[in-house]
PDB file of C-alpha atoms in Angstrom:
ATOM      1  CA  MET A   1      -3.586 -15.123 -19.829  1.00  0.00           C
ATOM      2  CA  ASP A   2      -2.545 -12.255 -21.040  1.00  0.00           C
ATOM      3  CA  ILE A   3      -3.374  -8.835 -19.269  1.00  0.00           C
ATOM      4  CA  ARG A   4      -3.560  -5.824 -21.434  1.00  0.00           C
ATOM      5  CA  ARG A   5      -5.947  -3.221 -19.355  1.00  0.00           C
ATOM      6  CA  VAL A   6      -5.482  -2.810 -15.803  1.00  0.00           C
ATOM      7  CA  GLY A   7      -7.661  -0.792 -13.113  1.00  0.00           C
ATOM      8  CA  VAL A   8      -6.879   0.765  -9.743  1.00  0.00           C
ATOM      9  CA  VAL A   9      -9.209   1.319  -7.760  1.00  0.00           C
ATOM     10  CA  GLY A  10      -7.987   4.235  -5.152  1.00  0.00           C
ATOM     11  CA  ALA A  11      -5.775   7.435  -6.209  1.00  0.00           C
ATOM     12  CA  GLY A  12      -4.250   8.125  -2.998  1.00  0.00           C
ATOM     13  CA  GLN A  13      -0.286   7.430  -2.332  1.00  0.00           C
ATOM     14  CA  MET A  14      -0.507   3.931  -3.299  1.00  0.00           C
ATOM     15  CA  GLY A  15      -3.045   3.888  -6.071  1.00  0.00           C
ATOM     16  CA  ASN A  16      -1.437   6.560  -8.192  1.00  0.00           C
ATOM     17  CA  GLY A  17       1.729   4.702  -7.614  1.00  0.00           C
ATOM     18  CA  ILE A  18       0.533   1.778  -8.969  1.00  0.00           C
ATOM     19  CA  ALA A  19      -0.762   3.578 -11.821  1.00  0.00           C
ATOM     20  CA  HIS A  20       2.732   4.828 -12.619  1.00  0.00           C
ATOM     21  CA  VAL A  21       4.369   1.922 -12.515  1.00  0.00           C
ATOM     22  CA  PHE A  22       1.309   0.406 -14.695  1.00  0.00           C
ATOM     23  CA  ALA A  23       1.558   2.569 -17.496  1.00  0.00           C
ATOM     24  CA  LEU A  24       5.429   2.713 -17.966  1.00  0.00           C
ATOM     25  CA  ALA A  25       5.185  -0.657 -18.518  1.00  0.00           C
ATOM     26  CA  GLY A  26       2.925  -0.924 -21.103  1.00  0.00           C
ATOM     27  CA  TYR A  27      -0.983  -1.133 -19.502  1.00  0.00           C
ATOM     28  CA  GLU A  28      -3.725   0.653 -20.443  1.00  0.00           C
ATOM     29  CA  VAL A  29      -4.886   2.252 -16.664  1.00  0.00           C
ATOM     30  CA  ILE A  30      -8.071   3.220 -15.618  1.00  0.00           C
ATOM     31  CA  LEU A  31      -7.398   4.957 -12.459  1.00  0.00           C
ATOM     32  CA  HIS A  32     -10.978   5.639 -10.200  1.00  0.00           C
ATOM     33  CA  ASP A  33     -12.094   7.329  -7.024  1.00  0.00           C
ATOM     34  CA  ILE A  34     -14.905   8.396  -6.041  1.00  0.00           C
ATOM     35  CA  SER A  35     -13.381  12.255  -5.224  1.00  0.00           C
ATOM     36  CA  ALA A  36     -12.647  14.210  -8.526  1.00  0.00           C
ATOM     37  CA  ASP A  37     -10.250  16.423  -6.564  1.00  0.00           C
ATOM     38  CA  SER A  38      -8.297  12.948  -5.795  1.00  0.00           C
ATOM     39  CA  LEU A  39      -8.046  12.395  -9.015  1.00  0.00           C
ATOM     40  CA  SER A  40      -6.630  15.364 -10.603  1.00  0.00           C
ATOM     41  CA  ALA A  41      -3.812  15.676  -7.512  1.00  0.00           C
ATOM     42  CA  ALA A  42      -3.317  12.107  -8.611  1.00  0.00           C
ATOM     43  CA  VAL A  43      -2.443  12.428 -12.531  1.00  0.00           C
ATOM     44  CA  ALA A  44      -0.541  15.522 -11.230  1.00  0.00           C
ATOM     45  CA  THR A  45       1.616  13.740  -8.601  1.00  0.00           C
ATOM     46  CA  ILE A  46       2.187  11.247 -11.513  1.00  0.00           C
ATOM     47  CA  ASP A  47       3.397  13.948 -14.264  1.00  0.00           C
ATOM     48  CA  LYS A  48       5.743  15.244 -10.719  1.00  0.00           C
ATOM     49  CA  ASN A  49       7.226  11.862 -10.400  1.00  0.00           C
ATOM     50  CA  LEU A  50       7.898  10.699 -13.907  1.00  0.00           C
ATOM     51  CA  GLU A  51       9.358  14.326 -14.248  1.00  0.00           C
ATOM     52  CA  ARG A  52      11.657  13.303 -11.971  1.00  0.00           C
ATOM     53  CA  GLN A  53      12.468  10.449 -13.632  1.00  0.00           C
ATOM     54  CA  VAL A  54      13.340  11.921 -16.542  1.00  0.00           C
ATOM     55  CA  SER A  55      15.554  14.355 -15.095  1.00  0.00           C
ATOM     56  CA  ARG A  56      17.597  11.753 -13.729  1.00  0.00           C
ATOM     57  CA  GLY A  57      17.928  10.131 -16.723  1.00  0.00           C
ATOM     58  CA  LYS A  58      15.943   6.508 -16.033  1.00  0.00           C
ATOM     59  CA  VAL A  59      12.776   7.740 -18.018  1.00  0.00           C
ATOM     60  CA  ALA A  60      12.993   9.076 -21.777  1.00  0.00           C
ATOM     61  CA  ALA A  61      10.987  12.402 -22.370  1.00  0.00           C
ATOM     62  CA  GLU A  62       8.552   9.913 -24.668  1.00  0.00           C
ATOM     63  CA  ASP A  63       8.150   7.433 -23.084  1.00  0.00           C
ATOM     64  CA  LYS A  64       7.110   9.906 -19.851  1.00  0.00           C
ATOM     65  CA  ALA A  65       4.822  11.256 -22.556  1.00  0.00           C
ATOM     66  CA  ALA A  66       3.379   7.705 -23.968  1.00  0.00           C
ATOM     67  CA  ALA A  67       2.706   6.670 -20.432  1.00  0.00           C
ATOM     68  CA  LEU A  68       0.836   9.424 -19.418  1.00  0.00           C
ATOM     69  CA  ALA A  69      -1.409   8.712 -22.548  1.00  0.00           C
ATOM     70  CA  ARG A  70      -2.406   5.455 -21.252  1.00  0.00           C
ATOM     71  CA  ILE A  71      -4.051   6.673 -17.888  1.00  0.00           C
ATOM     72  CA  SER A  72      -7.749   7.760 -17.818  1.00  0.00           C
ATOM     73  CA  THR A  73     -10.000   9.015 -14.775  1.00  0.00           C
ATOM     74  CA  SER A  74     -13.313   7.931 -13.762  1.00  0.00           C
ATOM     75  CA  LEU A  75     -15.639   8.482 -10.894  1.00  0.00           C
ATOM     76  CA  ASP A  76     -17.500   5.246 -12.627  1.00  0.00           C
ATOM     77  CA  ILE A  77     -16.752   1.999 -10.700  1.00  0.00           C
ATOM     78  CA  ALA A  78     -18.313   0.399 -13.476  1.00  0.00           C
ATOM     79  CA  LEU A  79     -16.232   1.689 -15.940  1.00  0.00           C
ATOM     80  CA  LEU A  80     -13.420  -0.687 -14.701  1.00  0.00           C
ATOM     81  CA  GLY A  81     -15.495  -3.948 -15.043  1.00  0.00           C
ATOM     82  CA  PRO A  82     -14.132  -5.104 -18.181  1.00  0.00           C
ATOM     83  CA  THR A  83     -10.429  -4.823 -17.568  1.00  0.00           C
ATOM     84  CA  ASP A  84      -8.138  -7.447 -17.106  1.00  0.00           C
ATOM     85  CA  LEU A  85      -7.272  -7.000 -13.777  1.00  0.00           C
ATOM     86  CA  ILE A  86      -8.364  -4.344 -10.787  1.00  0.00           C
ATOM     87  CA  ILE A  87      -6.227  -3.313  -7.994  1.00  0.00           C
ATOM     88  CA  GLU A  88      -7.850  -2.285  -5.110  1.00  0.00           C
ATOM     89  CA  ALA A  89      -5.894   0.293  -3.273  1.00  0.00           C
ATOM     90  CA  ALA A  90      -7.961   1.547  -1.005  1.00  0.00           C
ATOM     91  CA  THR A  91      -7.739   2.452   2.602  1.00  0.00           C
ATOM     92  CA  GLU A  92      -6.728  -0.160   4.931  1.00  0.00           C
ATOM     93  CA  LYS A  93     -10.355  -1.232   6.212  1.00  0.00           C
ATOM     94  CA  GLU A  94     -12.076  -4.400   5.816  1.00  0.00           C
ATOM     95  CA  ASP A  95     -15.731  -2.815   5.562  1.00  0.00           C
ATOM     96  CA  ILE A  96     -14.679  -0.640   2.679  1.00  0.00           C
ATOM     97  CA  LYS A  97     -12.705  -3.047   0.868  1.00  0.00           C
ATOM     98  CA  ASN A  98     -15.516  -5.702   0.451  1.00  0.00           C
ATOM     99  CA  LYS A  99     -18.015  -2.669  -0.296  1.00  0.00           C
ATOM    100  CA  ILE A 100     -15.373  -1.897  -3.233  1.00  0.00           C
ATOM    101  CA  PHE A 101     -15.563  -5.140  -4.734  1.00  0.00           C
ATOM    102  CA  ALA A 102     -19.510  -5.549  -3.992  1.00  0.00           C
ATOM    103  CA  SER A 103     -19.918  -2.532  -5.894  1.00  0.00           C
ATOM    104  CA  LEU A 104     -18.055  -4.190  -8.809  1.00  0.00           C
ATOM    105  CA  ALA A 105     -19.027  -7.435  -9.489  1.00  0.00           C
ATOM    106  CA  PRO A 106     -22.326  -6.535 -11.325  1.00  0.00           C
ATOM    107  CA  HIS A 107     -20.067  -4.580 -14.017  1.00  0.00           C
ATOM    108  CA  LEU A 108     -17.093  -7.590 -14.492  1.00  0.00           C
ATOM    109  CA  ALA A 109     -15.874  -9.750 -17.037  1.00  0.00           C
ATOM    110  CA  PRO A 110     -16.018 -13.190 -16.579  1.00  0.00           C
ATOM    111  CA  HIS A 111     -12.143 -13.524 -16.735  1.00  0.00           C
ATOM    112  CA  THR A 112     -11.294  -9.959 -14.533  1.00  0.00           C
ATOM    113  CA  ILE A 113      -9.067 -10.737 -12.192  1.00  0.00           C
ATOM    114  CA  LEU A 114      -9.472  -9.223  -8.456  1.00  0.00           C
ATOM    115  CA  THR A 115      -6.409  -8.240  -6.507  1.00  0.00           C
ATOM    116  CA  SER A 116      -6.075  -6.106  -3.153  1.00  0.00           C
ATOM    117  CA  ASN A 117      -3.328  -4.500  -2.635  1.00  0.00           C
ATOM    118  CA  THR A 118      -3.913  -5.026   1.618  1.00  0.00           C
ATOM    119  CA  SER A 119      -0.773  -5.197   3.960  1.00  0.00           C
ATOM    120  CA  SER A 120      -2.630  -6.942   6.454  1.00  0.00           C
ATOM    121  CA  ILE A 121      -5.779  -8.014   5.844  1.00  0.00           C
ATOM    122  CA  SER A 122      -6.957 -11.956   5.195  1.00  0.00           C
ATOM    123  CA  ILE A 123      -7.194 -12.408   0.993  1.00  0.00           C
ATOM    124  CA  THR A 124      -8.781 -15.533   1.691  1.00  0.00           C
ATOM    125  CA  ARG A 125     -11.303 -13.420   3.687  1.00  0.00           C
ATOM    126  CA  LEU A 126     -11.939 -10.889   1.100  1.00  0.00           C
ATOM    127  CA  ALA A 127     -12.169 -13.141  -1.556  1.00  0.00           C
ATOM    128  CA  SER A 128     -14.871 -15.505  -0.023  1.00  0.00           C
ATOM    129  CA  ARG A 129     -17.301 -12.454  -0.283  1.00  0.00           C
ATOM    130  CA  THR A 130     -16.428 -11.973  -3.779  1.00  0.00           C
ATOM    131  CA  ASP A 131     -17.989 -14.459  -6.785  1.00  0.00           C
ATOM    132  CA  ARG A 132     -13.952 -15.361  -8.107  1.00  0.00           C
ATOM    133  CA  PRO A 133     -11.577 -16.461  -5.134  1.00  0.00           C
ATOM    134  CA  GLU A 134     -10.347 -18.933  -7.063  1.00  0.00           C
ATOM    135  CA  ARG A 135      -9.035 -15.537  -9.174  1.00  0.00           C
ATOM    136  CA  PHE A 136      -8.423 -13.251  -6.238  1.00  0.00           C
ATOM    137  CA  MET A 137      -5.154 -12.498  -4.799  1.00  0.00           C
ATOM    138  CA  GLY A 138      -3.345 -10.487  -2.974  1.00  0.00           C
ATOM    139  CA  PHE A 139      -0.807  -7.876  -4.869  1.00  0.00           C
ATOM    140  CA  HIS A 140       1.158  -6.276  -2.119  1.00  0.00           C
ATOM    141  CA  PHE A 141       3.287  -3.363  -3.399  1.00  0.00           C
ATOM    142  CA  MET A 142       5.430  -1.331  -1.413  1.00  0.00           C
ATOM    143  CA  ASN A 143       5.496   2.265  -0.879  1.00  0.00           C
ATOM    144  CA  PRO A 144       6.896   4.351  -2.515  1.00  0.00           C
ATOM    145  CA  VAL A 145       5.726   2.123  -5.591  1.00  0.00           C
ATOM    146  CA  PRO A 146       7.668   3.302  -8.194  1.00  0.00           C
ATOM    147  CA  VAL A 147      10.684   3.477  -6.201  1.00  0.00           C
ATOM    148  CA  MET A 148      10.579   0.108  -4.213  1.00  0.00           C
ATOM    149  CA  GLN A 149      11.401  -3.133  -6.169  1.00  0.00           C
ATOM    150  CA  LEU A 150       9.159  -5.250  -4.193  1.00  0.00           C
ATOM    151  CA  VAL A 151       5.983  -6.913  -4.641  1.00  0.00           C
ATOM    152  CA  GLU A 152       4.370  -9.545  -2.223  1.00  0.00           C
ATOM    153  CA  LEU A 153       1.774 -12.077  -4.132  1.00  0.00           C
ATOM    154  CA  ILE A 154      -0.646 -13.335  -1.332  1.00  0.00           C
ATOM    155  CA  ARG A 155      -2.531 -16.492  -2.724  1.00  0.00           C
ATOM    156  CA  GLY A 156      -6.205 -16.732  -0.664  1.00  0.00           C
ATOM    157  CA  ILE A 157      -6.921 -20.572  -0.125  1.00  0.00           C
ATOM    158  CA  ALA A 158      -9.181 -20.662  -3.447  1.00  0.00           C
ATOM    159  CA  THR A 159      -6.233 -18.989  -5.480  1.00  0.00           C
ATOM    160  CA  ASP A 160      -5.768 -21.251  -8.422  1.00  0.00           C
ATOM    161  CA  GLY A 161      -3.035 -21.700 -10.343  1.00  0.00           C
ATOM    162  CA  PRO A 162      -2.759 -19.430 -13.426  1.00  0.00           C
ATOM    163  CA  THR A 163      -4.385 -16.593 -11.124  1.00  0.00           C
ATOM    164  CA  TYR A 164      -0.770 -16.595  -9.831  1.00  0.00           C
ATOM    165  CA  ASP A 165       1.479 -17.124 -12.825  1.00  0.00           C
ATOM    166  CA  THR A 166      -0.101 -14.923 -14.437  1.00  0.00           C
ATOM    167  CA  LEU A 167       0.289 -11.759 -11.593  1.00  0.00           C
ATOM    168  CA  LYS A 168       4.488 -13.150 -11.042  1.00  0.00           C
ATOM    169  CA  GLY A 169       4.337 -12.502 -14.904  1.00  0.00           C
ATOM    170  CA  VAL A 170       2.935  -8.779 -14.280  1.00  0.00           C
ATOM    171  CA  VAL A 171       5.498  -8.852 -11.815  1.00  0.00           C
ATOM    172  CA  ASP A 172       8.059  -9.541 -14.059  1.00  0.00           C
ATOM    173  CA  ARG A 173       6.895  -6.881 -16.772  1.00  0.00           C
ATOM    174  CA  LEU A 174       7.517  -4.295 -14.616  1.00  0.00           C
ATOM    175  CA  GLY A 175      10.638  -4.403 -13.881  1.00  0.00           C
ATOM    176  CA  LYS A 176      10.231  -5.519 -10.220  1.00  0.00           C
ATOM    177  CA  THR A 177      11.008  -8.448  -7.833  1.00  0.00           C
ATOM    178  CA  ALA A 178       8.231 -11.053  -6.068  1.00  0.00           C
ATOM    179  CA  SER A 179       7.760 -12.675  -2.845  1.00  0.00           C
ATOM    180  CA  SER A 180       5.910 -15.102  -2.188  1.00  0.00           C
ATOM    181  CA  SER A 181       4.070 -15.023   1.082  1.00  0.00           C
ATOM    182  CA  GLU A 182       1.393 -17.382   2.754  1.00  0.00           C
ATOM    183  CA  ASP A 183      -2.011 -15.823   3.823  1.00  0.00           C
ATOM    184  CA  PHE A 184      -1.249 -15.250   7.231  1.00  0.00           C
ATOM    185  CA  PRO A 185      -1.797 -11.886   9.356  1.00  0.00           C
ATOM    186  CA  ALA A 186       0.298  -8.993   7.787  1.00  0.00           C
ATOM    187  CA  PHE A 187       2.452 -11.346   5.486  1.00  0.00           C
ATOM    188  CA  ILE A 188       6.019 -10.949   4.950  1.00  0.00           C
ATOM    189  CA  VAL A 189       7.534  -7.422   6.011  1.00  0.00           C
ATOM    190  CA  ASN A 190       4.720  -6.170   7.773  1.00  0.00           C
ATOM    191  CA  ARG A 191       4.480  -8.409   9.973  1.00  0.00           C
ATOM    192  CA  ILE A 192       8.514  -8.177  10.331  1.00  0.00           C
ATOM    193  CA  LEU A 193       8.236  -4.369   9.853  1.00  0.00           C
ATOM    194  CA  ILE A 194       5.626  -2.635  12.044  1.00  0.00           C
ATOM    195  CA  PRO A 195       6.073  -4.991  15.315  1.00  0.00           C
ATOM    196  CA  MET A 196       9.714  -3.589  15.066  1.00  0.00           C
ATOM    197  CA  ILE A 197       7.848   0.312  14.557  1.00  0.00           C
ATOM    198  CA  ASN A 198       5.607  -0.460  17.434  1.00  0.00           C
ATOM    199  CA  GLU A 199       8.712  -1.230  19.996  1.00  0.00           C
ATOM    200  CA  ALA A 200       9.919   2.183  19.067  1.00  0.00           C
ATOM    201  CA  VAL A 201       6.868   3.291  20.029  1.00  0.00           C
ATOM    202  CA  TYR A 202       7.355   1.462  23.230  1.00  0.00           C
ATOM    203  CA  THR A 203      10.428   2.524  23.795  1.00  0.00           C
ATOM    204  CA  LEU A 204       9.542   6.297  23.288  1.00  0.00           C
ATOM    205  CA  TYR A 205       6.462   5.832  25.410  1.00  0.00           C
ATOM    206  CA  GLU A 206       8.211   4.343  28.092  1.00  0.00           C
ATOM    207  CA  GLY A 207      10.957   7.201  28.046  1.00  0.00           C
ATOM    208  CA  VAL A 208      13.904   4.831  26.904  1.00  0.00           C
ATOM    209  CA  GLY A 209      14.370   7.824  24.465  1.00  0.00           C
ATOM    210  CA  SER A 210      13.324  10.801  22.625  1.00  0.00           C
ATOM    211  CA  VAL A 211      12.062  10.703  18.987  1.00  0.00           C
ATOM    212  CA  GLN A 212      15.410  11.657  17.840  1.00  0.00           C
ATOM    213  CA  SER A 213      17.801   9.410  19.493  1.00  0.00           C
ATOM    214  CA  ILE A 214      15.663   6.152  18.548  1.00  0.00           C
ATOM    215  CA  ASP A 215      15.500   7.464  14.865  1.00  0.00           C
ATOM    216  CA  THR A 216      19.576   8.437  15.494  1.00  0.00           C
ATOM    217  CA  ALA A 217      19.776   5.110  16.951  1.00  0.00           C
ATOM    218  CA  LEU A 218      18.727   2.792  14.716  1.00  0.00           C
ATOM    219  CA  LYS A 219      20.014   4.597  11.272  1.00  0.00           C
ATOM    220  CA  LEU A 220      23.483   4.705  12.673  1.00  0.00           C
ATOM    221  CA  GLY A 221      22.942   1.781  14.393  1.00  0.00           C
ATOM    222  CA  ALA A 222      21.717  -0.601  12.485  1.00  0.00           C
ATOM    223  CA  ASN A 223      22.485   1.142   9.147  1.00  0.00           C
ATOM    224  CA  HIS A 224      18.449   1.699   8.802  1.00  0.00           C
ATOM    225  CA  PRO A 225      17.994   4.648   5.803  1.00  0.00           C
ATOM    226  CA  MET A 226      15.085   5.769   7.797  1.00  0.00           C
ATOM    227  CA  GLY A 227      14.434   5.616  11.313  1.00  0.00           C
ATOM    228  CA  PRO A 228      11.557   3.908  12.733  1.00  0.00           C
ATOM    229  CA  LEU A 229       9.329   6.554  14.260  1.00  0.00           C
ATOM    230  CA  GLU A 230      10.306   8.547  10.812  1.00  0.00           C
ATOM    231  CA  LEU A 231       9.222   5.595   8.634  1.00  0.00           C
ATOM    232  CA  ALA A 232       6.106   5.512  10.723  1.00  0.00           C
ATOM    233  CA  ASP A 233       5.213   8.888   9.593  1.00  0.00           C
ATOM    234  CA  PHE A 234       5.877   8.404   5.951  1.00  0.00           C
ATOM    235  CA  ILE A 235       3.596   5.251   6.012  1.00  0.00           C
ATOM    236  CA  GLY A 236       1.067   6.698   7.864  1.00  0.00           C
ATOM    237  CA  LEU A 237       0.213   5.654  11.806  1.00  0.00           C
ATOM    238  CA  ASP A 238      -3.331   4.839  11.197  1.00  0.00           C
ATOM    239  CA  THR A 239      -1.739   2.128   8.591  1.00  0.00           C
ATOM    240  CA  CYS A 240       0.275   1.218  11.448  1.00  0.00           C
ATOM    241  CA  LEU A 241      -2.152   0.961  13.800  1.00  0.00           C
ATOM    242  CA  ALA A 242      -4.582  -1.172  11.792  1.00  0.00           C
ATOM    243  CA  ILE A 243      -1.906  -3.850  10.958  1.00  0.00           C
ATOM    244  CA  MET A 244      -0.881  -3.939  14.675  1.00  0.00           C
ATOM    245  CA  ASN A 245      -4.355  -4.277  15.166  1.00  0.00           C
ATOM    246  CA  VAL A 246      -4.881  -7.023  12.347  1.00  0.00           C
ATOM    247  CA  LEU A 247      -1.723  -9.248  14.047  1.00  0.00           C
ATOM    248  CA  TYR A 248      -3.279  -8.342  17.582  1.00  0.00           C
ATOM    249  CA  ASP A 249      -6.532 -10.243  16.420  1.00  0.00           C
ATOM    250  CA  GLY A 250      -5.155 -12.901  14.123  1.00  0.00           C
ATOM    251  CA  LEU A 251      -2.675 -13.893  15.894  1.00  0.00           C
ATOM    252  CA  ALA A 252      -3.597 -13.660  20.056  1.00  0.00           C
ATOM    253  CA  ASP A 253       0.115 -13.058  21.117  1.00  0.00           C
ATOM    254  CA  THR A 254      -0.042 -10.083  23.306  1.00  0.00           C
ATOM    255  CA  LYS A 255       3.535  -9.119  21.976  1.00  0.00           C
ATOM    256  CA  TYR A 256       1.390  -7.620  19.156  1.00  0.00           C
ATOM    257  CA  ARG A 257      -0.639  -5.288  21.713  1.00  0.00           C
ATOM    258  CA  PRO A 258      -0.518  -1.696  19.665  1.00  0.00           C
ATOM    259  CA  CYS A 259       1.510   0.592  21.842  1.00  0.00           C
ATOM    260  CA  PRO A 260      -0.944   2.837  23.686  1.00  0.00           C
ATOM    261  CA  LEU A 261       0.842   5.791  22.292  1.00  0.00           C
ATOM    262  CA  LEU A 262       0.320   4.833  18.864  1.00  0.00           C
ATOM    263  CA  THR A 263      -3.214   5.030  19.427  1.00  0.00           C
ATOM    264  CA  LYS A 264      -3.431   8.239  21.688  1.00  0.00           C
ATOM    265  CA  TYR A 265      -1.375   9.813  17.931  1.00  0.00           C
ATOM    266  CA  VAL A 266      -3.777   8.095  15.840  1.00  0.00           C
ATOM    267  CA  GLU A 267      -6.799   9.818  18.386  1.00  0.00           C
ATOM    268  CA  ALA A 268      -5.649  13.084  18.112  1.00  0.00           C
ATOM    269  CA  GLY A 269      -5.190  13.175  14.093  1.00  0.00           C
ATOM    270  CA  TRP A 270      -1.446  13.301  13.952  1.00  0.00           C
ATOM    271  CA  LEU A 271      -1.232  10.158  11.189  1.00  0.00           C
ATOM    272  CA  GLY A 272       2.960  11.277   9.956  1.00  0.00           C
ATOM    273  CA  ARG A 273       3.673  13.255   7.069  1.00  0.00           C
ATOM    274  CA  LYS A 274      -0.169  13.743   5.592  1.00  0.00           C
ATOM    275  CA  THR A 275      -1.368  15.536   8.113  1.00  0.00           C
ATOM    276  CA  ASP A 276       1.537  17.383   8.708  1.00  0.00           C
ATOM    277  CA  ARG A 277       2.227  16.176  12.121  1.00  0.00           C
ATOM    278  CA  GLY A 278       2.822  12.584  13.794  1.00  0.00           C
ATOM    279  CA  PHE A 279       6.393  12.243  15.570  1.00  0.00           C
ATOM    280  CA  TYR A 280       7.503  14.341  13.647  1.00  0.00           C
ATOM    281  CA  ASP A 281       5.740  18.151  13.428  1.00  0.00           C
ATOM    282  CA  TYR A 282       5.986  18.940   9.190  1.00  0.00           C
ATOM    283  CA  ARG A 283       4.809  22.518   9.065  1.00  0.00           C
ATOM    284  CA  GLY A 284       7.588  24.557   9.538  1.00  0.00           C
ATOM    285  CA  GLU A 285      10.473  24.391   6.641  1.00  0.00           C
ATOM    286  CA  VAL A 286      12.506  21.444   9.121  1.00  0.00           C
ATOM    287  CA  PRO A 287      10.808  18.734  10.942  1.00  0.00           C
ATOM    288  CA  VAL A 288      10.891  18.869  14.145  1.00  0.00           C
ATOM    289  CA  PRO A 289      10.201  16.188  16.583  1.00  0.00           C
ATOM    290  CA  THR A 290       6.867  16.147  18.658  1.00  0.00           C
ATOM    291  CA  ARG A 291       8.148  14.767  21.949  1.00  0.00           C
TER     292      ARG A 291
END
């Protein structure tokens, strides 16, 4: 199938990043959100990130202008219906995702492929609530989308071959690399990454080390570009907790029990960079550990 027009649901960090890379690759993009302010902020972020690529010589100025011209925004989700491919990039809550797919259903063209950028939720289960489980897949981009090369492709039990082949071709056109995962909780990347972060929180919770010592140990001792607690703040502690709960519920293994300290931070609203406080306090000029 030839994909020309793409709809993106959700104008947050993932949604605006996805819109950015698709527009830069030549696709026409409609970016939807329920908030006009979020749409305006998303376009401003895309403009800023494209300008950064121009200043580093990775994108030509005329390509930036052309990419921005390919992006339109809409508060009306019905306008996404006639697109060839829709990528849901809303918050990591299954009920919200199901409501989005239900609201799209009356407006979809027969050929439209539906996808979710979920980082952990069952693709088979999400697809079963739609009218096209054979044309539904997990399409998991990594954050930040313009920088990270990997895209996880996850087939549900009903996903057909042409849908997978089409999305594999889209990933190739984006200049990224596809990794295929079976539809098990948290797929590949987060099945490995988020429990590591959770173990780092346990290490903090049990007093084995401070925030700074844990992050320094993994950066210098394991050659990680970011410490696990710094990375948790970047991802969002609410997202980390949601993925751990999916793993705990889906695999019924106590090794996936979310750390109580992670739960406490989320309950406090200390979600990381997006709220200016998590394992670090970002309200000053330099981030300061909160424990």
